[in-house]
mmCIF file of C-alpha atoms and ligand atoms in Angstrom:
data_model
loop_
_atom_site.group_PDB
_atom_site.id
_atom_site.type_symbol
_atom_site.label_atom_id
_atom_site.label_comp_id
_atom_site.label_asym_id
_atom_site.label_seq_id
_atom_site.Cartn_x
_atom_site.Cartn_y
_atom_site.Cartn_z
ATOM 1 C CA MET I 280 -70.693 61.137 18.617
ATOM 2 C CA LEU I 281 -71.416 62.729 15.222
ATOM 3 C CA ARG I 282 -71.346 60.393 12.242
ATOM 4 C CA CYS I 283 -71.107 61.496 8.637
ATOM 5 C CA SER I 284 -74.424 60.940 6.867
ATOM 6 C CA LEU I 285 -72.724 60.062 3.545
ATOM 7 C CA CYS I 286 -69.828 57.764 4.480
ATOM 8 C CA VAL I 287 -68.618 55.895 7.575
ATOM 9 C CA HIS I 288 -66.445 58.606 9.092
ATOM 10 C CA ASP I 289 -67.218 59.734 12.617
ATOM 11 C CA GLU I 290 -65.588 62.155 15.007
ATOM 12 C CA ARG I 291 -62.751 59.743 15.766
ATOM 13 C CA THR I 292 -61.647 59.617 12.136
ATOM 14 C CA ALA I 293 -62.606 62.950 10.513
ATOM 15 C CA LYS I 294 -63.776 66.500 11.130
ATOM 16 C CA ILE I 295 -67.539 66.672 10.819
ATOM 17 C CA ASP I 296 -69.669 69.784 10.256
ATOM 18 C CA ILE I 297 -73.416 70.230 10.210
ATOM 19 C CA ILE I 298 -74.418 71.331 6.696
ATOM 20 C CA ASP I 299 -78.101 72.122 6.108
ATOM 21 C CA GLY I 300 -78.950 70.158 9.213
ATOM 22 C CA ARG I 301 -76.961 67.052 8.231
ATOM 23 C CA PRO I 302 -73.623 65.873 9.634
ATOM 24 C CA ILE I 303 -71.128 65.684 6.738
ATOM 25 C CA CYS I 304 -67.398 64.983 7.033
ATOM 26 C CA ARG I 305 -64.764 67.227 5.431
ATOM 27 C CA GLU I 306 -63.837 64.577 2.841
ATOM 28 C CA CYS I 307 -67.470 64.243 1.748
ATOM 29 C CA GLN I 308 -67.724 68.033 1.565
ATOM 30 C CA VAL I 309 -64.809 68.066 -0.917
ATOM 31 C CA TYR I 310 -66.464 65.236 -2.841
ATOM 32 C CA LEU I 311 -69.747 67.156 -3.066
ATOM 33 C CA ARG I 312 -67.901 70.129 -4.548
ATOM 34 C CA HIS I 313 -65.814 67.980 -6.935
ATOM 35 C CA PRO I 314 -67.690 64.739 -7.544
ATOM 36 C CA VAL I 315 -65.850 61.820 -9.147
ATOM 37 C CA ASP I 316 -67.338 61.080 -12.555
ATOM 38 C CA ARG I 317 -67.630 57.307 -12.627
ATOM 39 C CA GLU I 318 -68.651 57.095 -16.287
ATOM 40 C CA ARG I 319 -65.764 59.300 -17.387
ATOM 41 C CA ILE I 320 -63.226 57.221 -15.468
ATOM 42 C CA ARG I 321 -64.571 53.945 -16.868
ATOM 43 C CA ALA I 322 -64.485 55.417 -20.396
ATOM 44 C CA GLU I 323 -60.907 56.606 -19.881
ATOM 45 C CA LEU I 324 -59.942 53.121 -18.735
ATOM 46 C CA GLU I 325 -61.522 51.479 -21.771
ATOM 47 C CA GLU I 326 -59.745 53.870 -24.117
ATOM 48 C CA LEU I 327 -56.408 53.179 -22.421
ATOM 49 C CA MET I 328 -56.863 49.397 -22.525
ATOM 50 C CA LYS I 329 -57.213 49.485 -26.322
ATOM 51 C CA ASP I 330 -53.460 50.167 -26.559
ATOM 52 C CA VAL I 331 -52.403 47.394 -24.191
ATOM 53 C CA ASP I 332 -51.125 44.377 -26.086
ATOM 54 C CA ARG I 333 -48.643 43.088 -23.473
ATOM 55 C CA ALA I 334 -48.800 43.537 -19.709
ATOM 56 C CA ILE I 335 -48.024 42.074 -16.351
ATOM 57 C CA VAL I 336 -50.755 41.820 -13.739
ATOM 58 C CA ALA I 337 -49.728 42.645 -10.176
ATOM 59 C CA TYR I 338 -51.075 39.415 -8.787
ATOM 60 C CA SER I 339 -51.296 38.936 -5.037
ATOM 61 C CA GLY I 340 -53.829 36.114 -5.053
ATOM 62 C CA GLY I 341 -56.215 38.425 -3.199
ATOM 63 C CA LYS I 342 -59.692 38.918 -4.585
ATOM 64 C CA ASP I 343 -59.057 42.251 -6.305
ATOM 65 C CA SER I 344 -55.982 41.096 -8.209
ATOM 66 C CA VAL I 345 -57.840 37.954 -9.269
ATOM 67 C CA VAL I 346 -60.664 40.112 -10.649
ATOM 68 C CA ALA I 347 -58.071 42.305 -12.423
ATOM 69 C CA LEU I 348 -56.516 39.237 -14.072
ATOM 70 C CA TYR I 349 -59.942 38.027 -15.174
ATOM 71 C CA LEU I 350 -60.866 41.412 -16.664
ATOM 72 C CA ALA I 351 -57.523 41.790 -18.463
ATOM 73 C CA LYS I 352 -57.798 38.335 -19.992
ATOM 74 C CA GLU I 353 -61.519 37.801 -20.601
ATOM 75 C CA VAL I 354 -62.984 41.290 -20.974
ATOM 76 C CA PHE I 355 -60.164 43.402 -22.403
ATOM 77 C CA LYS I 356 -58.578 40.388 -24.087
ATOM 78 C CA VAL I 357 -54.980 41.569 -23.676
ATOM 79 C CA PRO I 358 -53.056 39.264 -26.068
ATOM 80 C CA GLU I 359 -49.982 38.726 -23.884
ATOM 81 C CA LEU I 360 -50.292 38.610 -20.099
ATOM 82 C CA GLU I 361 -48.142 37.422 -17.225
ATOM 83 C CA ALA I 362 -49.426 37.200 -13.635
ATOM 84 C CA VAL I 363 -46.606 38.143 -11.257
ATOM 85 C CA MET I 364 -46.884 37.601 -7.513
ATOM 86 C CA ILE I 365 -44.504 39.137 -5.022
ATOM 87 C CA ASP I 366 -44.570 36.791 -2.037
ATOM 88 C CA HIS I 367 -43.591 39.011 0.894
ATOM 89 C CA GLY I 368 -43.137 36.082 3.249
ATOM 90 C CA LEU I 369 -46.452 36.338 5.093
ATOM 91 C CA MET I 370 -48.984 35.531 2.416
ATOM 92 C CA ALA I 371 -51.885 33.256 3.342
ATOM 93 C CA ARG I 372 -51.441 29.750 1.966
ATOM 94 C CA GLU I 373 -54.955 29.963 0.454
ATOM 95 C CA ALA I 374 -53.919 33.064 -1.506
ATOM 96 C CA ILE I 375 -51.021 31.287 -3.170
ATOM 97 C CA GLU I 376 -53.343 28.364 -3.961
ATOM 98 C CA ASN I 377 -56.060 30.679 -5.324
ATOM 99 C CA ALA I 378 -53.476 32.490 -7.414
ATOM 100 C CA GLY I 379 -52.119 29.331 -9.053
ATOM 101 C CA ARG I 380 -55.533 27.755 -9.587
ATOM 102 C CA ILE I 381 -57.051 30.840 -11.204
ATOM 103 C CA ALA I 382 -54.055 31.642 -13.410
ATOM 104 C CA ARG I 383 -54.220 28.034 -14.673
ATOM 105 C CA ALA I 384 -57.977 28.247 -15.244
ATOM 106 C CA LEU I 385 -57.517 31.440 -17.275
ATOM 107 C CA GLY I 386 -54.455 30.101 -19.091
ATOM 108 C CA VAL I 387 -52.138 32.913 -17.967
ATOM 109 C CA PRO I 388 -48.466 32.220 -17.073
ATOM 110 C CA PHE I 389 -47.918 32.724 -13.337
ATOM 111 C CA LYS I 390 -44.659 33.710 -11.701
ATOM 112 C CA VAL I 391 -43.827 34.060 -7.992
ATOM 113 C CA LEU I 392 -40.967 36.308 -6.879
ATOM 114 C CA ARG I 393 -40.006 35.850 -3.230
ATOM 115 C CA HIS I 394 -38.848 38.827 -1.163
ATOM 116 C CA ASP I 395 -38.663 39.169 2.583
ATOM 117 C CA TYR I 396 -40.629 42.174 3.924
ATOM 118 C CA SER I 397 -40.044 41.313 7.606
ATOM 119 C CA ASP I 398 -38.423 44.716 8.187
ATOM 120 C CA ILE I 399 -41.595 46.561 7.168
ATOM 121 C CA PHE I 400 -43.910 44.265 9.100
ATOM 122 C CA ARG I 401 -41.785 44.236 12.271
ATOM 123 C CA ASP I 402 -41.548 48.010 12.241
ATOM 124 C CA ALA I 403 -45.301 48.450 11.724
ATOM 125 C CA LEU I 404 -46.226 46.089 14.567
ATOM 126 C CA LEU I 405 -43.714 47.631 16.951
ATOM 127 C CA LYS I 406 -44.978 51.150 16.237
ATOM 128 C CA ALA I 407 -48.656 50.132 15.905
ATOM 129 C CA GLU I 408 -48.750 51.598 12.401
ATOM 130 C CA SER I 409 -50.163 50.397 9.098
ATOM 131 C CA PRO I 410 -47.685 48.339 7.034
ATOM 132 C CA CYS I 411 -49.819 48.667 3.888
ATOM 133 C CA ARG I 412 -48.429 51.788 2.286
ATOM 134 C CA ARG I 413 -44.772 50.731 2.570
ATOM 135 C CA CYS I 414 -45.556 47.156 1.523
ATOM 136 C CA SER I 415 -47.493 48.269 -1.521
ATOM 137 C CA LYS I 416 -44.854 50.825 -2.484
ATOM 138 C CA ARG I 417 -42.073 48.233 -2.339
ATOM 139 C CA THR I 418 -44.135 45.745 -4.323
ATOM 140 C CA MET I 419 -44.883 48.290 -7.054
ATOM 141 C CA GLU I 420 -41.199 49.157 -7.263
ATOM 142 C CA LYS I 421 -40.222 45.482 -7.628
ATOM 143 C CA LEU I 422 -42.861 45.011 -10.309
ATOM 144 C CA ARG I 423 -41.720 48.140 -12.124
ATOM 145 C CA LYS I 424 -38.174 46.778 -12.281
ATOM 146 C CA TYR I 425 -39.467 43.400 -13.425
ATOM 147 C CA ALA I 426 -41.489 45.140 -16.153
ATOM 148 C CA LEU I 427 -38.444 47.091 -17.360
ATOM 149 C CA ARG I 428 -36.205 44.000 -17.380
ATOM 150 C CA ASN I 429 -38.735 42.070 -19.417
ATOM 151 C CA GLY I 430 -39.816 44.797 -21.804
ATOM 152 C CA TYR I 431 -43.314 45.386 -20.448
ATOM 153 C CA ARG I 432 -44.782 48.884 -20.559
ATOM 154 C CA TYR I 433 -47.937 48.206 -18.513
ATOM 155 C CA ILE I 434 -48.608 46.937 -15.004
ATOM 156 C CA ILE I 435 -52.276 46.152 -14.388
ATOM 157 C CA THR I 436 -53.313 46.279 -10.745
ATOM 158 C CA GLY I 437 -56.449 45.547 -8.727
ATOM 159 C CA HIS I 438 -56.581 49.021 -7.198
ATOM 160 C CA GLU I 439 -59.929 50.722 -7.004
ATOM 161 C CA LEU I 440 -59.014 54.421 -7.191
ATOM 162 C CA PRO I 441 -60.131 55.575 -3.777
ATOM 163 C CA PHE I 442 -58.258 58.867 -4.090
ATOM 164 C CA GLY I 443 -57.289 60.583 -7.329
ATOM 165 C CA HIS I 444 -59.052 61.218 -10.602
ATOM 166 C CA HIS I 445 -57.381 59.012 -13.214
ATOM 167 C CA PRO I 446 -57.314 55.233 -13.563
ATOM 168 C CA TYR I 447 -53.620 55.185 -14.433
ATOM 169 C CA ARG I 448 -50.316 56.436 -13.058
ATOM 170 C CA LEU I 449 -47.105 57.110 -14.934
ATOM 171 C CA MET I 450 -44.125 55.519 -13.156
ATOM 172 C CA SER I 451 -40.484 56.248 -13.803
ATOM 173 C CA GLY I 452 -38.864 54.557 -16.799
ATOM 174 C CA GLY I 453 -42.050 55.026 -18.827
ATOM 175 C CA VAL I 454 -43.972 52.220 -17.095
ATOM 176 C CA VAL I 455 -47.723 52.819 -16.733
ATOM 177 C CA GLN I 456 -49.731 51.451 -13.821
ATOM 178 C CA ILE I 457 -53.353 50.778 -14.779
ATOM 179 C CA ARG I 458 -55.828 50.560 -11.907
ATOM 180 C CA LEU I 459 -58.205 48.222 -13.607
ATOM 181 C CA LEU I 460 -60.837 48.132 -10.857
ATOM 182 C CA SER I 461 -61.292 51.915 -10.768
ATOM 183 C CA MET I 462 -64.848 52.759 -9.701
ATOM 184 C CA MET I 463 -65.958 49.139 -9.818
ATOM 185 C CA THR I 464 -68.431 48.198 -7.104
ATOM 186 C CA GLU I 465 -67.859 45.496 -4.485
ATOM 187 C CA LYS I 466 -70.907 43.704 -5.902
ATOM 188 C CA GLU I 467 -69.503 43.632 -9.453
ATOM 189 C CA ARG I 468 -66.266 42.144 -8.126
ATOM 190 C CA LEU I 469 -68.053 39.448 -6.147
ATOM 191 C CA GLU I 470 -70.077 38.480 -9.228
ATOM 192 C CA ILE I 471 -66.840 37.861 -11.132
ATOM 193 C CA LEU I 472 -65.320 35.881 -8.255
ATOM 194 C CA GLU I 473 -68.335 33.584 -8.237
ATOM 195 C CA ARG I 474 -67.442 32.505 -11.767
ATOM 196 C CA LEU I 475 -63.868 31.619 -10.757
ATOM 197 C CA PRO I 476 -62.431 28.834 -8.579
ATOM 198 C CA PHE I 477 -61.773 31.339 -5.786
ATOM 199 C CA GLU I 478 -61.962 30.230 -2.163
ATOM 200 C CA PHE I 479 -62.310 32.883 0.519
ATOM 201 C CA PRO I 480 -59.715 32.441 3.257
ATOM 202 C CA GLU I 481 -60.798 33.255 6.818
ATOM 203 C CA LEU I 482 -58.721 36.343 7.440
ATOM 204 C CA PRO I 483 -59.545 39.375 9.565
ATOM 205 C CA GLY I 484 -59.601 42.818 7.902
ATOM 206 C CA TYR I 485 -60.107 43.841 4.311
ATOM 207 C CA THR I 486 -57.811 41.205 2.860
ATOM 208 C CA THR I 487 -57.982 37.842 1.155
ATOM 209 C CA ASN I 488 -54.253 37.209 1.029
ATOM 210 C CA CYS I 489 -52.225 38.793 3.826
ATOM 211 C CA LEU I 490 -51.517 37.336 7.279
ATOM 212 C CA VAL I 491 -50.065 40.565 8.685
ATOM 213 C CA LEU I 492 -53.044 42.843 8.155
ATOM 214 C CA GLY I 493 -55.161 41.390 10.981
ATOM 215 C CA PRO I 494 -52.463 41.589 13.686
ATOM 216 C CA ALA I 495 -51.454 45.075 12.449
ATOM 217 C CA LEU I 496 -55.072 46.292 12.571
ATOM 218 C CA GLU I 497 -55.372 44.891 16.071
ATOM 219 C CA ARG I 498 -52.240 46.694 17.276
ATOM 220 C CA TYR I 499 -53.463 49.921 15.695
ATOM 221 C CA TRP I 500 -56.887 49.499 17.305
ATOM 222 C CA GLU I 501 -55.285 49.081 20.740
ATOM 223 C CA LYS I 502 -53.500 52.389 20.283
ATOM 224 C CA HIS I 503 -55.992 54.507 18.301
ATOM 225 C CA GLY I 504 -59.428 52.947 18.814
ATOM 226 C CA HIS I 505 -60.248 52.715 15.101
ATOM 227 C CA SER I 506 -59.046 51.036 11.908
ATOM 228 C CA PHE I 507 -56.241 52.391 9.718
ATOM 229 C CA GLU I 508 -58.360 51.308 6.757
ATOM 230 C CA HIS I 509 -61.177 53.623 7.809
ATOM 231 C CA ARG I 510 -60.350 56.399 5.365
ATOM 232 C CA ARG I 511 -60.115 54.147 2.319
ATOM 233 C CA ILE I 512 -63.291 52.278 3.201
ATOM 234 C CA ALA I 513 -65.130 55.577 3.866
ATOM 235 C CA ALA I 514 -64.174 56.625 0.314
ATOM 236 C CA LEU I 515 -65.631 53.400 -1.116
ATOM 237 C CA VAL I 516 -68.935 54.112 0.673
ATOM 238 C CA ARG I 517 -68.933 57.756 -0.455
ATOM 239 C CA TYR I 518 -68.494 56.699 -4.092
ATOM 240 C CA GLY I 519 -71.257 54.113 -3.790
ATOM 241 C CA LEU I 520 -68.843 51.213 -4.306
ATOM 242 C CA MET I 521 -69.461 49.496 -0.965
ATOM 243 C CA ASP I 522 -72.598 49.411 1.162
ATOM 244 C CA ARG I 523 -72.599 50.801 4.663
ATOM 245 C CA GLU I 524 -73.221 47.519 6.420
ATOM 246 C CA LYS I 525 -70.194 45.873 4.806
ATOM 247 C CA ALA I 526 -68.097 48.962 5.542
ATOM 248 C CA GLU I 527 -69.108 48.935 9.219
ATOM 249 C CA LYS I 528 -67.976 45.333 9.373
ATOM 250 C CA GLU I 529 -64.688 46.039 7.578
ATOM 251 C CA THR I 530 -63.811 48.908 9.896
ATOM 252 C CA SER I 531 -64.813 47.211 13.161
ATOM 253 C CA ARG I 532 -62.257 45.819 15.568
ATOM 254 C CA PRO I 533 -60.804 42.669 13.971
ATOM 255 C CA ALA I 534 -60.972 39.284 15.669
ATOM 256 C CA VAL I 535 -57.585 37.764 14.914
ATOM 257 C CA PRO I 536 -57.388 33.981 15.395
ATOM 258 C CA ALA I 537 -54.829 33.203 18.121
ATOM 259 C CA GLU I 538 -52.991 30.830 15.811
ATOM 260 C CA GLN I 539 -52.532 33.411 13.050
ATOM 261 C CA LYS I 540 -51.333 35.965 15.561
ATOM 262 C CA LYS I 541 -48.818 33.584 17.112
ATOM 263 C CA PHE I 542 -47.529 32.534 13.688
ATOM 264 C CA VAL I 543 -46.982 36.131 12.542
ATOM 265 C CA TYR I 544 -45.356 37.386 15.756
ATOM 266 C CA ARG I 545 -43.064 34.330 15.972
ATOM 267 C CA LYS I 546 -42.016 34.635 12.368
ATOM 268 C CA LEU I 547 -41.091 38.275 12.908
ATOM 269 C CA GLY I 548 -39.268 37.548 16.174
ATOM 270 C CA LEU I 549 -41.771 39.638 18.148
ATOM 271 C CA ASP I 550 -42.900 36.969 20.624
ATOM 272 C CA THR I 551 -42.273 39.351 23.509
ATOM 273 C CA LEU I 552 -45.125 41.593 22.299
ATOM 274 C CA LEU I 553 -47.523 38.687 22.751
ATOM 275 C CA GLN I 554 -46.833 38.528 26.459
ATOM 276 C CA GLU I 555 -47.730 42.172 27.042
HETATM 277 ZN ZN1 ZN W 260 -68.234 61.499 4.959
#
């Protein structure tokens, strides 16, 4: 099987051509023609942050949102911040604990809004699809409404800009999403986490807060033989933000603890799937 020499795509996940004797996937070919300018994006982000005097941080208690909160408070010194978590009903207990502990340590007010996303999760598991896009879209919409109700113009998120060329996005109602981790390496993030009272939960997949991701990845693997996070993780490797070894691990078949799986399927009323 051909494997891209620049990222972690292979023939299961992307079209691969031989270019000058090297296997290179189509996404890397586009990247080579239009490289992402890391310095420019970081400079754009710094310029934008100068105007931010009041913002909410989309705060999931996962490692990236924790790093975003730290940067907003300690590096960009945003004068007025509020950390807002949308608890979708299947957050890891450790994530809620991490979230509270770190917001307290940084002296940022922390709010939890509870919403039930069972419909999205049930649907994804039944169809062996990724729940992530719909979950993230709903969360951003809830945060946008919260921002409008409370007079905030900016929502800071822990996104890393895997696709796209700007570190911000204009949402309706004049709200601006700022992807504060744009083009930040995995190593830089881990260095920040080491300074914070963050405890890594034992969860399968590229998550430090969600109980559904592991079981959803497993279902998807059974059907497709690869991870639905493959494309995003391949982009991180291509941009030099994650090393290959870590990426191989993140895209390999997840080992979901039986207890976590049972808990998630029961909670969603999908026990029958477990007996298959
Ligand atoms: Zn590639």
